[in-house]
CSV table of C-alpha atoms and ligand atoms in Angstrom, one decimal:
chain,number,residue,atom,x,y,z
A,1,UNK,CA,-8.7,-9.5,5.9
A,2,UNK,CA,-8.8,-6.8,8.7
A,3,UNK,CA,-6.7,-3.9,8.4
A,4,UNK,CA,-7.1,-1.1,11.2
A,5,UNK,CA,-5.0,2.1,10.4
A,6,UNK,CA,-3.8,4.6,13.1
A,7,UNK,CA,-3.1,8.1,12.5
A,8,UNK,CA,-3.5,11.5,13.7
A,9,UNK,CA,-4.8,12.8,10.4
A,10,UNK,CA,-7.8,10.7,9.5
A,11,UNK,CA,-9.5,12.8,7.0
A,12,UNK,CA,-6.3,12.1,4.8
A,13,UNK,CA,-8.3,8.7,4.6
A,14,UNK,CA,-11.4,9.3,4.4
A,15,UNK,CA,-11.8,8.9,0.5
A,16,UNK,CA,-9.3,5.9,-0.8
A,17,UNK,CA,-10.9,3.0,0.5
A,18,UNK,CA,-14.3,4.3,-0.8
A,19,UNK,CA,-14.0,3.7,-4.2
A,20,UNK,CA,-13.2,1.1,-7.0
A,21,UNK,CA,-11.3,-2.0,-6.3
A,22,UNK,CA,-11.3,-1.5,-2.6
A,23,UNK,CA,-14.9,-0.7,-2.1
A,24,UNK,CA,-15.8,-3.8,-4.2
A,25,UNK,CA,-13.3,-5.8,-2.1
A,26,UNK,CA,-15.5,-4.6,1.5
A,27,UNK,CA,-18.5,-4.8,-0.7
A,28,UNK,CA,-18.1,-8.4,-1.1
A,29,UNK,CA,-16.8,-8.7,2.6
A,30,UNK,CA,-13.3,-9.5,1.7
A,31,UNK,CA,-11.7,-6.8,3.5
A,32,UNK,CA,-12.8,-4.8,6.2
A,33,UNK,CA,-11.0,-1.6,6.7
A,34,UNK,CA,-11.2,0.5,10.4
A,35,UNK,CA,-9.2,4.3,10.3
A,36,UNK,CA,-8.8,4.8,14.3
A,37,UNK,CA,-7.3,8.4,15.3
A,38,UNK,CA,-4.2,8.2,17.7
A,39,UNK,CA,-5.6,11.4,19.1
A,40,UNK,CA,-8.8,9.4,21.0
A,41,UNK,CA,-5.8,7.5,22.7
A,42,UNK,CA,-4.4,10.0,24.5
A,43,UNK,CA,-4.8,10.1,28.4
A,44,UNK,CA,-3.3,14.2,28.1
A,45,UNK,CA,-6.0,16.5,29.2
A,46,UNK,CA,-5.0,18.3,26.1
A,47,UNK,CA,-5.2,15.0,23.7
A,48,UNK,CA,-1.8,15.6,23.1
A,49,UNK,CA,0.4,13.2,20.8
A,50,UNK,CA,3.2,14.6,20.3
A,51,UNK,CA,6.3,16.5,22.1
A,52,UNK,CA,9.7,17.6,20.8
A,53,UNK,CA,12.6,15.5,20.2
A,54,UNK,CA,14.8,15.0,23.2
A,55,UNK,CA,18.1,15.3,20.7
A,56,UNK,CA,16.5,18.8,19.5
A,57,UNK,CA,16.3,20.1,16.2
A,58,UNK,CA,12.7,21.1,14.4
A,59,UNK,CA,9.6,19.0,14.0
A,60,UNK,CA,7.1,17.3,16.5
A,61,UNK,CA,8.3,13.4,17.5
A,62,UNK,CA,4.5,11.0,18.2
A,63,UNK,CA,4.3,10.0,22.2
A,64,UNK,CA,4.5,6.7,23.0
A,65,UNK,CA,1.4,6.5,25.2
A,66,UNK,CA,-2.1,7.0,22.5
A,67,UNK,CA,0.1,4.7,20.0
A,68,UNK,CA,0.4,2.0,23.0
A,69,UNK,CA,-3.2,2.2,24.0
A,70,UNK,CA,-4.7,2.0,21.1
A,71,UNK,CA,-2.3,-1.2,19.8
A,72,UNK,CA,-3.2,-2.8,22.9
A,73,UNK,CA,-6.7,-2.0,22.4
A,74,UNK,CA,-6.7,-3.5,19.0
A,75,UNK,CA,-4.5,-6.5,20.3
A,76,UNK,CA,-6.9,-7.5,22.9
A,77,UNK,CA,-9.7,-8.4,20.5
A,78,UNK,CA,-8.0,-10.4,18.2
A,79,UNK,CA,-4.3,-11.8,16.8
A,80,UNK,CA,-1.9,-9.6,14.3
A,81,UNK,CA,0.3,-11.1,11.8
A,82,UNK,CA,1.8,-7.7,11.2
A,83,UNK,CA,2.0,-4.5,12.9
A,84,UNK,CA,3.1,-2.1,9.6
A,85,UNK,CA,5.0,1.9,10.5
A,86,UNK,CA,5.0,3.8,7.0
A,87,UNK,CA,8.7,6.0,7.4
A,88,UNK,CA,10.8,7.4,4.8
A,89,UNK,CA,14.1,5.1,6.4
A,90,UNK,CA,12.8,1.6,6.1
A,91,UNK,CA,13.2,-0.9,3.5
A,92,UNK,CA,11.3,-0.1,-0.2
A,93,UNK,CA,8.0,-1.8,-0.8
A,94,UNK,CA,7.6,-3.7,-3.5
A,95,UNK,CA,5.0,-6.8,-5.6
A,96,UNK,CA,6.9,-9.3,-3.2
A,97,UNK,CA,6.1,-7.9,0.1
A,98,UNK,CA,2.7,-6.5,-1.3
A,99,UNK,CA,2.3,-10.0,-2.4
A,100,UNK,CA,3.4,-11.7,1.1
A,101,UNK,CA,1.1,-9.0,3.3
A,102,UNK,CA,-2.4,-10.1,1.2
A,103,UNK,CA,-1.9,-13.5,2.7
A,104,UNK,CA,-2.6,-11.9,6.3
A,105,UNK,CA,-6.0,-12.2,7.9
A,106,UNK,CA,-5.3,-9.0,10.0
A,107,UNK,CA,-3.2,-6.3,10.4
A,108,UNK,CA,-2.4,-2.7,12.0
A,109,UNK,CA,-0.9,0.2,10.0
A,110,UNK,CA,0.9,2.5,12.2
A,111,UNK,CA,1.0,5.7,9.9
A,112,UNK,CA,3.7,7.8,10.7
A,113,UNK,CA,3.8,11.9,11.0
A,114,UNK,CA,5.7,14.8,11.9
A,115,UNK,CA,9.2,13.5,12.6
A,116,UNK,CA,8.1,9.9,13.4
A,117,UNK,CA,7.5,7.8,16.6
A,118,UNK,CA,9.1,7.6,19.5
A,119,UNK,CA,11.9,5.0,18.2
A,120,UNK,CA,10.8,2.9,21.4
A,121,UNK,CA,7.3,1.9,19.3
A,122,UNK,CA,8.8,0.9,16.4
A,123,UNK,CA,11.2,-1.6,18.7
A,124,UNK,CA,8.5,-3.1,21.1
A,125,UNK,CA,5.5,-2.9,18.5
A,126,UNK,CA,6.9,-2.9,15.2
A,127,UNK,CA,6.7,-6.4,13.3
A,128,UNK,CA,7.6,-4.8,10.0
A,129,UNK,CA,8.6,-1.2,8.1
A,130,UNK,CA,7.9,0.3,5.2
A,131,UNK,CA,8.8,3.3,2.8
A,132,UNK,CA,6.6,3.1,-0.3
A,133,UNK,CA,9.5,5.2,-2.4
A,134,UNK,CA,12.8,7.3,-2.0
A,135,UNK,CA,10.9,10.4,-1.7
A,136,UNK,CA,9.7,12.3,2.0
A,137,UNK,CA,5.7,12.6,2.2
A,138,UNK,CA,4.3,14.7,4.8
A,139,UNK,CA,3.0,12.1,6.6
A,140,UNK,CA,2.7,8.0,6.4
A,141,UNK,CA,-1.4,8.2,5.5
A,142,UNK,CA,-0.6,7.8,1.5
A,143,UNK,CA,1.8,5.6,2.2
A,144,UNK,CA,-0.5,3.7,4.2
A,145,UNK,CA,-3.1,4.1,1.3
A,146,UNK,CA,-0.8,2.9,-1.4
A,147,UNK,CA,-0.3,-0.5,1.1
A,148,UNK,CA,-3.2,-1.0,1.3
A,149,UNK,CA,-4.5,-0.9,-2.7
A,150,UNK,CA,-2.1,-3.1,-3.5
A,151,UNK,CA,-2.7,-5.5,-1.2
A,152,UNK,CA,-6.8,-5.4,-1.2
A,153,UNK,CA,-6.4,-5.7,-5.0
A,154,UNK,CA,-4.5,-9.4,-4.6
A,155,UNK,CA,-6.7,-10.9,-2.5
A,156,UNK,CA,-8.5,-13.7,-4.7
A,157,UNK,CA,-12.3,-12.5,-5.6
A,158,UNK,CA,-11.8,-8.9,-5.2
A,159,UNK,CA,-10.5,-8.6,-8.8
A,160,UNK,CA,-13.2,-10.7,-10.6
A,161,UNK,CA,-10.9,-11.6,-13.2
A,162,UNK,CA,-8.3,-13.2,-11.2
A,163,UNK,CA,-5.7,-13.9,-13.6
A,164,UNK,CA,-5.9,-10.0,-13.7
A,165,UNK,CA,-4.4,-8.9,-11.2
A,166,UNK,CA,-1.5,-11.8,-11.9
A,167,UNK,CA,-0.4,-10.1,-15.3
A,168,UNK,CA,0.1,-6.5,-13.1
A,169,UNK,CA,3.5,-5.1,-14.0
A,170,UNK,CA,6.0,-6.2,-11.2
A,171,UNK,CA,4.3,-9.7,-11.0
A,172,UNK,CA,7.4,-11.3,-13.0
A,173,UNK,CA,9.6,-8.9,-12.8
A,174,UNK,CA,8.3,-7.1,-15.9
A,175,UNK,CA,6.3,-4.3,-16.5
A,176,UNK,CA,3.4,-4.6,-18.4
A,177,UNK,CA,3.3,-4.7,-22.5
A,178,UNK,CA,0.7,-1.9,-24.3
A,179,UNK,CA,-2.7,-1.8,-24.5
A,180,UNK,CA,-5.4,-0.8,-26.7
A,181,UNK,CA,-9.1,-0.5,-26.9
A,182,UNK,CA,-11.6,0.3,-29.8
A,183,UNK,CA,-11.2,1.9,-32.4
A,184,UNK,CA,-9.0,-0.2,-34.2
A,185,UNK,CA,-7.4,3.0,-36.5
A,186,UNK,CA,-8.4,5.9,-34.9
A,187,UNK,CA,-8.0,9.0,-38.0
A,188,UNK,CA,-5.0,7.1,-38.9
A,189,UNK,CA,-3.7,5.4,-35.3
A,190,UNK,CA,-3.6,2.3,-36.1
A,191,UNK,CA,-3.6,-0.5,-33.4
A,192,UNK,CA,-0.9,-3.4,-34.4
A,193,UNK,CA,-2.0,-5.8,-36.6
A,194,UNK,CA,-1.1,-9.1,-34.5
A,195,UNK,CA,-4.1,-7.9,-31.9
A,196,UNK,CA,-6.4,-8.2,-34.2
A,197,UNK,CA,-5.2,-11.6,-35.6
A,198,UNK,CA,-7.1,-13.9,-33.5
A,199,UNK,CA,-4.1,-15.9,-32.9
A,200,UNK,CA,-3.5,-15.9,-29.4
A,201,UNK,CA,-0.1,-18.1,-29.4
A,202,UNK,CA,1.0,-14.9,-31.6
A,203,UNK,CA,-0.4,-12.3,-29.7
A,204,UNK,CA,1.1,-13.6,-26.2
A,205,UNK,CA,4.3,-14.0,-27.7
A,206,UNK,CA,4.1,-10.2,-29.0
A,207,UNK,CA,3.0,-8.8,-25.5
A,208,UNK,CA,6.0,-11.2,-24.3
A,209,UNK,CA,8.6,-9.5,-26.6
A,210,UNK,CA,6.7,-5.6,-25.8
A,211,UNK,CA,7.0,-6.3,-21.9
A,212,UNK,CA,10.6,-7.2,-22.0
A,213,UNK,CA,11.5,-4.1,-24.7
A,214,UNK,CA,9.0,-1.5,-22.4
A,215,UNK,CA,11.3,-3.2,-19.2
A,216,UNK,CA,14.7,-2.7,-20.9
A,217,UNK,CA,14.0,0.8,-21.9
A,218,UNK,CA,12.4,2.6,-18.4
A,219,UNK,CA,13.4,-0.3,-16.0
A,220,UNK,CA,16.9,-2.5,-16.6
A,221,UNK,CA,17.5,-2.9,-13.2
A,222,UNK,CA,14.5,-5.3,-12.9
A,223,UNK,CA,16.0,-7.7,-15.8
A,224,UNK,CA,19.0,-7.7,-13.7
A,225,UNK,CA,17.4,-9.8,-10.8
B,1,ADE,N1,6.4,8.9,5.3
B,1,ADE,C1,7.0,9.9,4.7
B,1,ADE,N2,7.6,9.6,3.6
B,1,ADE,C2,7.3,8.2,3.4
B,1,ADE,C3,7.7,7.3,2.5
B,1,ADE,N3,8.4,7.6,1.4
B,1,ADE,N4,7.2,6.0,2.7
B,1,ADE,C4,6.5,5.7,3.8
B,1,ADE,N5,6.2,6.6,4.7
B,1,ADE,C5,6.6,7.8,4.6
């Protein structure tokens, strides 16, 4: 998979996709990941990007001339299934559409900044929107960030153990049961006996019954789909 990001903060980037998961995933040539800044697109002599909004009221509105260019640019090379803007008034992201997005071979994240694009971007570019949570960032780049771990992650033979990434809280509409590691009692914390049992039919059935408990105590809604 190809994802290029646009944005006019790269440094926000410059760290996420260089570690764990999602450097073993471009390690092993499964994902290649390009952070272009809108900035370099701009045909201003100042390299503007942005202006104030023509309906007033504080806070800097992205130009629709670097953001053009460089999608054009992009577009010209090869084909997009999606063309992705991160805003705080789009639909939440969630497993399904994290899920949906791994299948693509490439795509372009549009992150966005200040008070948004120009709204004429997001209709003649814009394949698909997302806010990552009801909260307001500063900018789209972590949102963009957060996109893109979860979908490097499902891509089969990034995880090694691919049923891993499978049993992720979400991935049924359940979050995940406990887990423990070694020691087995540690000064007196004692892991539950079943774990230790050997009997697996046993032991799923118990991380069955502690995913559904874990899911009706923090999360009800999800039992309600
Ligand atoms: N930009 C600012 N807040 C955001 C959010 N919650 N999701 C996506 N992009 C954003």
């Amino acid at each position: 998979m190809r994802i290029d990001i646009l944005t006019v903060v790269p440094e926000l980037l410059e760290s996420p996709f260089n570690h764990s998961i999602v450097q073993r995933g471009k390690d092993k040539g499964l994902v290649d990941i390009h952070i272009h800044n809108i900035r370099d697109f701009s045909e201003d002599k100042h390299k503007k990007v942005d202006d104030y909004a023509f309906s007033g009221g504080a806070g800097m509105v992205l130009t629709i001339q670097p953001i053009e260019k460089a999608i054009n640019w992009l577009k010209s090379q090869r084909e997009y299934d999606e063309i992705i803007y991160t805003t705080p008034d789009a639909p939440v992201y969630n497993q399904k559409t994290a899920n949906t997005l791994s299948l693509c071979k490439n795509i372009i994240i549009l992150c966005g900044h200040y008070k948004g694009v120009d709204q004429r971007v997001r209709d003649h570019f814009i394949t698909k929107e997302i806010c990552i949570g009801d909260y307001v960032l500063t900018g789209g780049e972590m949102a963009a960030a957060i996109i893109v771990d979860s979908i490097v992650r499902l891509i089969p033979g990034v995880i090694s153990d691919e049923t891993s990434a499978l049993t992720d809280s979400f991935q049924d509409d359940l979050l995940s049961p406990p887990v423990y590691t070694r020691p087995a009692d540690y000064n007196g914390w004692e892991v539950p006996d079943i774990l230790l049992s050997g009997n697996e039919a046993k032991v799923e059935e118990w991380k069955m019954q502690k995913a559904y408990e874990r899911t009706k105590a923090i999360r009800p809604d999800l039992l309600e789909k």
